[in-house]
mmCIF file of C-alpha atoms in Angstrom:
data_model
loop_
_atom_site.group_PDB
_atom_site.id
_atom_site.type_symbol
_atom_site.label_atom_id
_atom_site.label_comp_id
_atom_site.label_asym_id
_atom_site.label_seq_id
_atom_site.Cartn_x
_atom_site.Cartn_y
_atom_site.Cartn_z
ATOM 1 C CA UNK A 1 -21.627 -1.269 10.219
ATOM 2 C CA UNK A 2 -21.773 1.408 13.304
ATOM 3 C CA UNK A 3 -18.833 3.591 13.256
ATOM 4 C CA UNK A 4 -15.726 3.549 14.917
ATOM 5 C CA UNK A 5 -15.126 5.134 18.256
ATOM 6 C CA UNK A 6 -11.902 6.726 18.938
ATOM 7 C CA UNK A 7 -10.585 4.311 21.465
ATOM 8 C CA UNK A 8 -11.252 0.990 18.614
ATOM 9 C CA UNK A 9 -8.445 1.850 16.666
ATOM 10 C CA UNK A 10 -5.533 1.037 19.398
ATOM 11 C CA UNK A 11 -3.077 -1.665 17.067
ATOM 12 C CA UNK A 12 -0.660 -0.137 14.419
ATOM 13 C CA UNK A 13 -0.026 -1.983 11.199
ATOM 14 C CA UNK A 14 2.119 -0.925 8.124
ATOM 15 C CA UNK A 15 0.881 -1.221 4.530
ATOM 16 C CA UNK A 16 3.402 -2.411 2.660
ATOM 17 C CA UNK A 17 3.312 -2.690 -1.442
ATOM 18 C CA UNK A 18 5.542 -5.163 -3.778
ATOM 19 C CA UNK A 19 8.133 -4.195 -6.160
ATOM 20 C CA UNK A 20 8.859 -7.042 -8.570
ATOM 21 C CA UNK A 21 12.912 -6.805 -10.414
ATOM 22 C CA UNK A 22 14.855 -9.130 -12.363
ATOM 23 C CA UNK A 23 17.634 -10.667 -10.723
ATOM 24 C CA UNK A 24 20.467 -13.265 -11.454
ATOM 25 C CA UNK A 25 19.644 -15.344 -14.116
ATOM 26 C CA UNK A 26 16.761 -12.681 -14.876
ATOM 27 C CA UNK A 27 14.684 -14.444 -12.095
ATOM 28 C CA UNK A 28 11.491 -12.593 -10.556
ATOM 29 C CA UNK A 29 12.812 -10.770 -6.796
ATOM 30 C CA UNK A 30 10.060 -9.745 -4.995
ATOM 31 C CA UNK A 31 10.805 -6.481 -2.520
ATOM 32 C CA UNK A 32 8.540 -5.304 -0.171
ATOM 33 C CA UNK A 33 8.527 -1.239 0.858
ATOM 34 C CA UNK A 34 6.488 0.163 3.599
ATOM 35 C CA UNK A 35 3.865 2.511 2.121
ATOM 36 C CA UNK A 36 2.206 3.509 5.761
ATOM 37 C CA UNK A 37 2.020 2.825 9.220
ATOM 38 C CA UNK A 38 -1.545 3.724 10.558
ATOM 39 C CA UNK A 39 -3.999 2.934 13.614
ATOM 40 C CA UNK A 40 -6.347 -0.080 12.689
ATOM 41 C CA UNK A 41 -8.656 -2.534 14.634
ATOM 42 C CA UNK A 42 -7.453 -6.128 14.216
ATOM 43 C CA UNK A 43 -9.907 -8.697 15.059
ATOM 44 C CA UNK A 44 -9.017 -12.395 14.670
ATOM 45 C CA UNK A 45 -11.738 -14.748 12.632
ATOM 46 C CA UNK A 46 -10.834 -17.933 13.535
ATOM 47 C CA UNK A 47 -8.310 -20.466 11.957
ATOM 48 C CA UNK A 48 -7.951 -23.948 9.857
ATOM 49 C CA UNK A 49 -5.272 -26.646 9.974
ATOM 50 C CA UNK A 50 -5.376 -27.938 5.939
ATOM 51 C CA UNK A 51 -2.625 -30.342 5.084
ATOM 52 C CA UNK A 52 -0.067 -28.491 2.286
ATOM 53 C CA UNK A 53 2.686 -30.331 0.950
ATOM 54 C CA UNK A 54 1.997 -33.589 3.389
ATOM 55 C CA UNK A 55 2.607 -31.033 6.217
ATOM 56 C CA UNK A 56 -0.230 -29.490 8.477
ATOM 57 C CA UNK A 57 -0.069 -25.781 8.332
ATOM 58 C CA UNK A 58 -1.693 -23.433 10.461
ATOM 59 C CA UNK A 59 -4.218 -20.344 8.746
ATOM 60 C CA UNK A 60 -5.002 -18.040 10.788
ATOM 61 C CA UNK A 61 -7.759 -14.869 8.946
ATOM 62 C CA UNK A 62 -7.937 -11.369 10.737
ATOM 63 C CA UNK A 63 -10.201 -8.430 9.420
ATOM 64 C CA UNK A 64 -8.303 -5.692 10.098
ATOM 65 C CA UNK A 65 -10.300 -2.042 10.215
ATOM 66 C CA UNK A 66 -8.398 1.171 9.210
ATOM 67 C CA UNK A 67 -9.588 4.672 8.281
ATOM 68 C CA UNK A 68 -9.878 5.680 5.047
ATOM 69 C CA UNK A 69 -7.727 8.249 3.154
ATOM 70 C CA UNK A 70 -4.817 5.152 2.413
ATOM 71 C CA UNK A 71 -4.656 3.070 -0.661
ATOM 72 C CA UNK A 72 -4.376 -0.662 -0.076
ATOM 73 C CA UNK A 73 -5.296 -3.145 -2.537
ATOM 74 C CA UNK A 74 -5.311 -6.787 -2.032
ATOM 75 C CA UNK A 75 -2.007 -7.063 -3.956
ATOM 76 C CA UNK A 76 -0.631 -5.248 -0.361
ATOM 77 C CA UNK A 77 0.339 -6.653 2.885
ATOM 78 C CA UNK A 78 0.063 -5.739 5.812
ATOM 79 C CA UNK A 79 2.641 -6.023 8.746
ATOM 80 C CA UNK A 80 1.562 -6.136 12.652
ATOM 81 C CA UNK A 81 3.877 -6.571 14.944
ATOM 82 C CA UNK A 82 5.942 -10.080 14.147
ATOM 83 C CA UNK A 83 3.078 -11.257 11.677
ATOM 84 C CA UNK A 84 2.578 -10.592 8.336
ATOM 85 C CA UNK A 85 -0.742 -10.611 6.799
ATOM 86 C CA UNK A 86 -1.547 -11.205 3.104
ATOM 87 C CA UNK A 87 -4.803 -9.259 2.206
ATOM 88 C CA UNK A 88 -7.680 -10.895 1.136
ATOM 89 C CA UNK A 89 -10.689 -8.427 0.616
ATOM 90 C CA UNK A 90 -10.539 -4.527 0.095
ATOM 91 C CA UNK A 91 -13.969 -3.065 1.459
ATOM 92 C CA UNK A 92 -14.515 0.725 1.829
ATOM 93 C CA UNK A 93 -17.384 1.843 4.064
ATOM 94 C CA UNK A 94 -17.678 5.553 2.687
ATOM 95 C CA UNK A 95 -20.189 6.595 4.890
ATOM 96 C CA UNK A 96 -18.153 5.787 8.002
ATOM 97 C CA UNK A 97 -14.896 6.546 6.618
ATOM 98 C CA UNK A 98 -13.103 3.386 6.995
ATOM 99 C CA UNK A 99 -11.935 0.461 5.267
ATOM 100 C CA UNK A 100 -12.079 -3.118 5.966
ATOM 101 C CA UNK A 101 -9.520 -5.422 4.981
ATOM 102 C CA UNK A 102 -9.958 -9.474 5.149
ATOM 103 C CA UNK A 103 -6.514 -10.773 5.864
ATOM 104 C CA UNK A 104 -4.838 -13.893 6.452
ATOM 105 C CA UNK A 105 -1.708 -14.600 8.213
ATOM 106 C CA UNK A 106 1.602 -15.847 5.777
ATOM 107 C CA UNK A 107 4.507 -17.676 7.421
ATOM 108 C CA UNK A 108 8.002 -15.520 5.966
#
């Protein structure tokens, strides 16, 4: 992987980590909370159409580059700009100092 120039890391997405409560009825309530908003490199990978629930949905996958010295995991998520982006893969490239984070798009 050849390292990342100054000028590659020009998008800005927020790392945002799940809280899980009870709720009514002692139900599950998921709450998101941003953790950190930092400079990353979004590339788009390509997309499939599969058919979910007799409905065609669209999946759209992203690797998203970030330097390190954050903690994301794959149970994180990543916002960037109006999409939200479940993550995938969690791969730290120590010698460059970054990580790289496989995403794919989630409808809210």
């Amino acid at each position: 992987m050849k390292p990342i120039a100054a000028g590659d890391l020009n998008e800005q997405v927020t790392i945002q980590t799940a809280t899980v409560t009870r709720g009514t009825a002692n139900a599950e309530v998921v709450t998101w909370a941003d953790v950190a908003t930092v400079w990353a490199k979004v590339v788009e990978r390509g997309g499939r159409e599969p058919i979910l629930a007799d409905r065609p949905v669209m999946l759209v996958s992203y690797e998203v580059t970030i330097r390190a010295g954050v903690t994301v995991t794959h149970s994180d998520r990543l916002t960037w700009g109006d999409k939200t982006l479940a993550i995938d893969t969690v791969t730290p490239y120590r010698t460059q100092g970054t990580i790289v984070l496989r995403c794919m798009e989630v409808e809210i």
